[in-house]
Coordinates of C-alpha atoms and ligand atoms in Angstrom, one line a residue:
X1 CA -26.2 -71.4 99.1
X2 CA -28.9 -72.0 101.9
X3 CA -31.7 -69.8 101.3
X4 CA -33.1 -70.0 103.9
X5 CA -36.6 -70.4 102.9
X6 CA -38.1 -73.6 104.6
X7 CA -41.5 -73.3 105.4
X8 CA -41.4 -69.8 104.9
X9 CA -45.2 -68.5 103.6
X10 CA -45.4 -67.1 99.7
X11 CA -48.3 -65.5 98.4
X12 CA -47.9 -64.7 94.7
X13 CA -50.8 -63.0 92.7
X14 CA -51.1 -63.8 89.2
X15 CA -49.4 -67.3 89.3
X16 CA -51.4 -69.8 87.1
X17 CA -49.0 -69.0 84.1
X18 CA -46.1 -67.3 83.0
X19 CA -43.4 -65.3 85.3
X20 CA -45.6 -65.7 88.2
X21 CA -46.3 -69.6 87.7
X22 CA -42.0 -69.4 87.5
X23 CA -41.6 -67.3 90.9
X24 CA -44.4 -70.0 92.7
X25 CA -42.2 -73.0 91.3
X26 CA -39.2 -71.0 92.0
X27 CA -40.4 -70.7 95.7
X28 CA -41.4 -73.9 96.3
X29 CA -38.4 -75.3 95.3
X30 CA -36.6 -73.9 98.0
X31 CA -39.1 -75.2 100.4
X32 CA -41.4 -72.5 100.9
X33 CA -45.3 -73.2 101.0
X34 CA -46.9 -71.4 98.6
X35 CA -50.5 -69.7 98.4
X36 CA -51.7 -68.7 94.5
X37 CA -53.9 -66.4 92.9
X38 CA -55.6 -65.5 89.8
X39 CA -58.3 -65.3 88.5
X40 CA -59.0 -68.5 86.9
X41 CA -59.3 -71.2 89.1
X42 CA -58.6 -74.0 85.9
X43 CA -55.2 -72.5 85.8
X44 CA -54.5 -72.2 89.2
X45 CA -55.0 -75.8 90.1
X46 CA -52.8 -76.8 87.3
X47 CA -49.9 -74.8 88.6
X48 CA -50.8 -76.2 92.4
X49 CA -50.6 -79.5 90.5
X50 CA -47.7 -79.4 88.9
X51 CA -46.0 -77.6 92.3
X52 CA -47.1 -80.7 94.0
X53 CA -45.7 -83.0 91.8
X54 CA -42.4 -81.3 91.7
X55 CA -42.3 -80.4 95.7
X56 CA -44.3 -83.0 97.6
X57 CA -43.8 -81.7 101.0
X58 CA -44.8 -77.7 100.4
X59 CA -48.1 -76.8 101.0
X60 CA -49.9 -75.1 98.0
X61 CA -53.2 -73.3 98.6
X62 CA -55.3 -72.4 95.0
X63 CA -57.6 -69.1 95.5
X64 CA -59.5 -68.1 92.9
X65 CA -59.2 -64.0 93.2
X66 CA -59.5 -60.6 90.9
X67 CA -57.5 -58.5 92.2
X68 CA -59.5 -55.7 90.9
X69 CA -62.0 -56.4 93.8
X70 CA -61.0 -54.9 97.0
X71 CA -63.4 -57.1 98.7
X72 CA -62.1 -60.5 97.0
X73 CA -58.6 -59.6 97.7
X74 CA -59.3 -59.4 101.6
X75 CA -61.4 -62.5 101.4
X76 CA -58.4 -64.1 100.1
X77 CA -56.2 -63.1 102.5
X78 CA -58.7 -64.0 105.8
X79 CA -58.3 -67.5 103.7
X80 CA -54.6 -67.4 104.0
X81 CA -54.5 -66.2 107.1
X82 CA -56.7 -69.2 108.6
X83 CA -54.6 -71.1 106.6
X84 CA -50.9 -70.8 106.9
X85 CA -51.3 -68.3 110.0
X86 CA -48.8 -65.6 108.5
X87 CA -46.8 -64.5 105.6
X88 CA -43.6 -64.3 104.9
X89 CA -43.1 -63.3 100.7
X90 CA -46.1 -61.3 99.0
X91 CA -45.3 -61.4 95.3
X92 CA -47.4 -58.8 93.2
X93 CA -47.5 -59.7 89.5
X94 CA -50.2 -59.5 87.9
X95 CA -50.8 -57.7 85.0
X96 CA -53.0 -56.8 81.9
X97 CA -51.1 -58.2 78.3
X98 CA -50.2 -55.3 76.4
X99 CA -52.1 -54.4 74.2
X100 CA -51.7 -53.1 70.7
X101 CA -53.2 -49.4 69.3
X102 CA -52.8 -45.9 70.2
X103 CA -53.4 -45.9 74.1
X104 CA -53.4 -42.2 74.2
X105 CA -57.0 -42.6 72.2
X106 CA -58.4 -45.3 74.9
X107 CA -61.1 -44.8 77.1
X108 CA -61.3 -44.3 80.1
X109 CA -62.2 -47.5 81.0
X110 CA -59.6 -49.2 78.8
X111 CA -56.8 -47.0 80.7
X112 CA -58.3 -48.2 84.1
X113 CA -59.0 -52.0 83.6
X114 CA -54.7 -51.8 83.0
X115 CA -54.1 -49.5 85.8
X116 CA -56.5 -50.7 88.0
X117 CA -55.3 -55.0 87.9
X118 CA -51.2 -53.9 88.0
X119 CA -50.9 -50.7 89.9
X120 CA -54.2 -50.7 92.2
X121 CA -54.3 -54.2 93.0
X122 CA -50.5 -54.2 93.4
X123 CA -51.7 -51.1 96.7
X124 CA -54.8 -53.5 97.2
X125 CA -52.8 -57.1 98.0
X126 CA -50.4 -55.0 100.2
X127 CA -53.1 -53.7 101.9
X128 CA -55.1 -56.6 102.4
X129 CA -51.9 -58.8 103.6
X130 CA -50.2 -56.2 105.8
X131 CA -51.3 -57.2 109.5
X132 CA -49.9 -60.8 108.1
X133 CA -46.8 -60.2 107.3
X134 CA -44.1 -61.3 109.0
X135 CA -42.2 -58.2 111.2
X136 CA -38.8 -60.6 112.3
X137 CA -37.1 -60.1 109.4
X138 CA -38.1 -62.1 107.1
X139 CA -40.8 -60.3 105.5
X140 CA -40.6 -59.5 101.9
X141 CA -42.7 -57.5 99.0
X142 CA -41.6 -58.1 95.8
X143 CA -43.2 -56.0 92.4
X144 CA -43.1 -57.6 89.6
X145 CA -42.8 -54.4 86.9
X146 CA -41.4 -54.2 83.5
X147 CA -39.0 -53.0 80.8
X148 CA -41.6 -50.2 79.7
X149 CA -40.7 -48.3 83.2
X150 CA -37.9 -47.4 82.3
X151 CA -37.8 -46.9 78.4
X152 CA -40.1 -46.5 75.9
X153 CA -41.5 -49.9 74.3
X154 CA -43.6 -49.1 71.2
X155 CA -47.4 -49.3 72.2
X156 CA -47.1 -49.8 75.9
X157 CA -48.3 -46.4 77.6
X158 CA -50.5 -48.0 80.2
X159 CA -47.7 -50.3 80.8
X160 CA -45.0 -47.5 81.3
X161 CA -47.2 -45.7 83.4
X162 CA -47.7 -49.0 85.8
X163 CA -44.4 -49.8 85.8
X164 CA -43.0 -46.5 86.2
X165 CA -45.2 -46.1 89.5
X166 CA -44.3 -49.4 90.7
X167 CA -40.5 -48.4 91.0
X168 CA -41.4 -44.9 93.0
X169 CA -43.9 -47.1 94.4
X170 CA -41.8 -49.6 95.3
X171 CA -39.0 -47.0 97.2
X172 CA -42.0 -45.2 99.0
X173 CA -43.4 -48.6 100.6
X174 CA -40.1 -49.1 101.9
X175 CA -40.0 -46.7 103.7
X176 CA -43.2 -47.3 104.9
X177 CA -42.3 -51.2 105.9
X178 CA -38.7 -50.5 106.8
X179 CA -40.0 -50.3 110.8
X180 CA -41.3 -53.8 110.6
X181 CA -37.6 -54.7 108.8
X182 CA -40.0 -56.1 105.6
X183 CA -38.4 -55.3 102.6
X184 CA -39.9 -54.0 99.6
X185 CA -37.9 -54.3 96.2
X186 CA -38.8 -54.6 92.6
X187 CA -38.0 -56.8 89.3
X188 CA -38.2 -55.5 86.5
X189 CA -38.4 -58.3 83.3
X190 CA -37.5 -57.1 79.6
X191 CA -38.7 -59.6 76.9
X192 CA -39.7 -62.7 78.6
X193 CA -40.7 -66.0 76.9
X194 CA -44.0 -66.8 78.7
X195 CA -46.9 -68.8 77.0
X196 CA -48.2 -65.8 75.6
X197 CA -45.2 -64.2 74.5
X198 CA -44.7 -67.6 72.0
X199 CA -48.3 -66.9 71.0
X200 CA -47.4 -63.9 69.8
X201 CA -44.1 -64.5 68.6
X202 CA -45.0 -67.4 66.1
X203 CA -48.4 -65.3 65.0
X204 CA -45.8 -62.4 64.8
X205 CA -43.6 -64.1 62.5
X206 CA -46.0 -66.2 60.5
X207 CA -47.2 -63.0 58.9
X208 CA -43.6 -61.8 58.0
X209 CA -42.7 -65.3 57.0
X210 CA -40.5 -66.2 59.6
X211 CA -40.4 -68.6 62.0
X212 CA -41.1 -67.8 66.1
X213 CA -37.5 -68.7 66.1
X214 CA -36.4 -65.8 63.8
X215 CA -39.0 -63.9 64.7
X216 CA -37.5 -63.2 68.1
X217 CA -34.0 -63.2 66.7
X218 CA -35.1 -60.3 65.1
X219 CA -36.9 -58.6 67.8
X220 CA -33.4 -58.7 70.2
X221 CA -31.7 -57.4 67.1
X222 CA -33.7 -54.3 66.5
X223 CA -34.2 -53.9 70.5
X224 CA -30.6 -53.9 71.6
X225 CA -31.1 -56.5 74.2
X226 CA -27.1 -57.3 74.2
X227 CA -27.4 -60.7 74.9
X228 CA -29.4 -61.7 71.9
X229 CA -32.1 -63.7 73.4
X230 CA -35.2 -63.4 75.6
X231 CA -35.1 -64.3 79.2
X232 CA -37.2 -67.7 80.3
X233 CA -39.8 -67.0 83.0
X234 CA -37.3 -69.0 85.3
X235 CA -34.6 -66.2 84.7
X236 CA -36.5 -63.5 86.5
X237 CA -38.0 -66.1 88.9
X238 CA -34.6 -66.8 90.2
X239 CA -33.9 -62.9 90.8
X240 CA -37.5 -63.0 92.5
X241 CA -36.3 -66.0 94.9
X242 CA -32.8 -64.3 96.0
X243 CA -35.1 -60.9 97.3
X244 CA -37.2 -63.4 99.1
X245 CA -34.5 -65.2 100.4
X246 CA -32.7 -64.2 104.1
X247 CA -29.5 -63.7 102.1
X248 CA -31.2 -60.7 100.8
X249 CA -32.4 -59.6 104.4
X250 CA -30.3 -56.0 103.8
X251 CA -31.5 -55.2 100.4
X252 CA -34.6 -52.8 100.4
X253 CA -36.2 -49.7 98.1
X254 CA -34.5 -51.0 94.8
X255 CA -35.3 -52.9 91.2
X256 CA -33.6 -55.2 90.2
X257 CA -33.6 -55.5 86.3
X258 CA -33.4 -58.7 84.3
X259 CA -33.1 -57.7 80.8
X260 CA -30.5 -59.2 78.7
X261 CA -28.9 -55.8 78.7
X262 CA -32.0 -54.6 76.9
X263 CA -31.8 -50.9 78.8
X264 CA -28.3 -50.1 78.1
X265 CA -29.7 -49.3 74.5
X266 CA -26.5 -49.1 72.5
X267 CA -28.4 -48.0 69.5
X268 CA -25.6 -49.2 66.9
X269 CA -26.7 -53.1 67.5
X270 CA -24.7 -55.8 68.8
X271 CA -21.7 -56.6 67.0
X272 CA -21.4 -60.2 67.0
Ligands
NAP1 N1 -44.0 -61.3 79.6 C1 -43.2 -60.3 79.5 O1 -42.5 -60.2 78.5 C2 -43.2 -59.2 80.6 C3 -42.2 -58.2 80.5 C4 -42.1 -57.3 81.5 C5 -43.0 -57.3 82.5 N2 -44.0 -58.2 82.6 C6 -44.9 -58.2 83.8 O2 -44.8 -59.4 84.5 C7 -46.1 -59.7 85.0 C8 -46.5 -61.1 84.5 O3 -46.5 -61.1 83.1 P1 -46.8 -62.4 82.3 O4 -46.3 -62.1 80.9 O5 -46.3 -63.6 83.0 O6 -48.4 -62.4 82.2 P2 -49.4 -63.6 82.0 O7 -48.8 -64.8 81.5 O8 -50.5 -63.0 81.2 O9 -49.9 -63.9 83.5 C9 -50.6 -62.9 84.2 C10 -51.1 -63.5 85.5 O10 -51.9 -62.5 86.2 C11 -53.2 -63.0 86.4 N3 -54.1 -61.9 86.4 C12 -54.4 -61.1 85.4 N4 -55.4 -60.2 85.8 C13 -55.7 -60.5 87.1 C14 -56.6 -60.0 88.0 N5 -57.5 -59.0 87.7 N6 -56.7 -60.5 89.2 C15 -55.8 -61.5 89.6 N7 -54.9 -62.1 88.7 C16 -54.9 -61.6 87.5 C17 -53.4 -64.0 85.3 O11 -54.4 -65.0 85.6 P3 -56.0 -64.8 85.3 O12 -56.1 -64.2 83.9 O13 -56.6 -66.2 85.5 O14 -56.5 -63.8 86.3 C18 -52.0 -64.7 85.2 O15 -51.9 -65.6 86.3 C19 -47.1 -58.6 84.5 O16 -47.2 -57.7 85.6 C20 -46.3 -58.0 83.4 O17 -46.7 -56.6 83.2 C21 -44.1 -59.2 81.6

C-alpha cells in the first residue's frame, strides 16, 4: 500500500526515545523528512542518527525544545519553518512518566509540571505550527494519549486527566481544522514496551522474584489485556503512520486505540 508520504514534512515532539523515537522511524521509513524534539539534545541526535542510517535520503532536523516554554516552542517552529518551508504531520507526544503515590495529595506544582508538558504543550505545538501546516489535504495532527483516558490505571490521576482531555481535545480541534481539510485524530497506547517501561519491569520483578519476563506476564494477566502481551513502540507507531498517511485523508475527530484488547476489561481473565 502506497502511503503516500514522500517528502511529506513530520514534526514529532518527544522523539529521542520510546513511542515517539518509533513514530519518527515509522515516518521516515515511508519517506517522509522528519524534524525532532525533546528536550535533550544527546538523545535527539542519537535518534537523527540512527534515522539517517536506516533512511539515507530523508532529511532529519534535531531541535533541542521543552515544550513547557511557549517561547522555545515557537523558536522551534520559525527553525522548521526556515527549514523545510511547511508541515505536513505534527505528532504531539510527549509526556511526563507516571509517577507512583497518591496524586490527589500532590502539589500544585507536581499536578502542573504533568499537565503542563502533555496537555499544555500538546495546545502550545499546535499553536506554534498552525500557519505551517499544510491546508491541501494532507495536513495531519496526531495526539499521542493513553490507556488511563479511558479507564482507571492504578496511580495515574494526572495521566487520566491528560489523556482524557486529549480525546475531547482531540474532537474539538477538528472541528476547528476541519476548514483547512487537516485532520486531527488521536492514539491511544495501553502497556507499551519502551526503554523505560523495561526499566521498570525488570526492577518490578526483581523485587517479587521474577524475571522482567514474568513480570509482565503477570501484569497482562491481572490487567485483562486479551492478547497477553504488551505492544512494541513500533505497534502504535504503525497506527500513528496510517493517520498520517493520504489513505487516511477521510478520517478525522477520533482515537484510535492500540491496546492488546486491554479496555474491553473482561474482568474474569483470559482463558487460555
Ligand atoms: N509507555 C507507555 O506504556 C505509554 C502508555 C500510554 C501512553 N503513553 C504516552 O505516550 C507518550 C510517550 O510515552 P513514552 O513511554 O514513549 O515516554 P518516554 O520514553 O519517556 O519519552 C517521552 C519523550 O518526551 C520527551 N519530553 C518529555 N518532557 C518534555 C518536554 N517538557 N518538552 C519536550 N519533550 C519532552 C522526552 O525527551 P526529553 O526528556 O529529552 O525531553 C522523550 O523524548 C506519552 O505522552 C505517554 O503518556 C505511554
Amino acid at each position: 500500500m502506497d502511503l503516500g508520504l514522500g517528502n511529506r514534512v513530520a514534526v514529532v515532539v518527544g522523539a529521542s526515545e520510546g513511542i515517539g523515537r518509533a513514530i519518527a522511524h515509522g515516518l521516515a521509513a515511508e519517506g517522509a523528512h522528519v524534524a525532532l524534539l525533546a528536550r535533550g539534545g544527546a538523545g535527539l541526535e542519537r535518534v537523527a542518527d540512527e534515522i539517517r542510517a536506516a533512511q539515507p535520503e530523508a532529511e532529519v532536523l534535531a531541535i533541542p525544545t521543552d515544550v513547557t516554554d511557549p517561547e522555545a516552542v515557537d523558536r522551534t517552529a520559525a527553525a522548521v519553518e526556515a527549514h523545510f518551508g511547511r508541515v505536513h504531520v505534527l505528532v504531539n507526544n510527549a509526556g511526563n512518566r507516571m509517577r507512583p503515590g497518591r496524586q490527589i495529595t500532590w502539589s500544585d506544582d507536581e499536578w502542573m509540571l504533568d499537565v503542563n508538558t502533555k496537555l499544555f504543550g500538546m495546545l502550545r505545538g499546535i499553536r506554534a505550527f498552525d500557519s505551517l501546516l499544510a491546508s491541501d489535504g494532507s495536513g495531519r495532527i496526531i495526539n499521542i494519549a493513553g490507556i488511563s483516558g479511558h479507564m482507571v490505571w492504578e496511580t495515574a490521576m494526572t495521566h487520566a486527566i491528560n489523556n482524557s482531555a486529549f480525546v475531547q481535545a482531540t474532537k474539538y480541534l477538528a472541528t476547528d481544522f476541519a476548514p483547512r481539510a487537516i485532520t486531527v485524530n488521536a492514539v491511544t497506547p495501553g502497556l507499551v514496551a519502551t526503554e523505560w517501561r523495561h526499566d521498570w519491569a525488570a526492577s518490578s520483578g526483581a523485587t517479587q522474584g521474577k524475571s522482567e519476563d514474568e513480570f509482565v506476564k503477570d501484569v497482562c494477566r491481572q490487567k485483562g489485556i486479551l492478547l497477553n502481551r504488551w505492544a512494541e513502540p513500533s505497534e502504535v507507531a504503525d497506527s500513528v503512520v496510517f493517520l498520517a498517511s493520504s489513505r487516511a485523508a477521510y478520517i478525522t475527530g477520533t482515537t484510535v486505540i492500540v491496546d492488546g484488547g486491554l479496555c474491553v476489561n473482561p474482568r474474569v481473565g483470559v482463558v487460555n
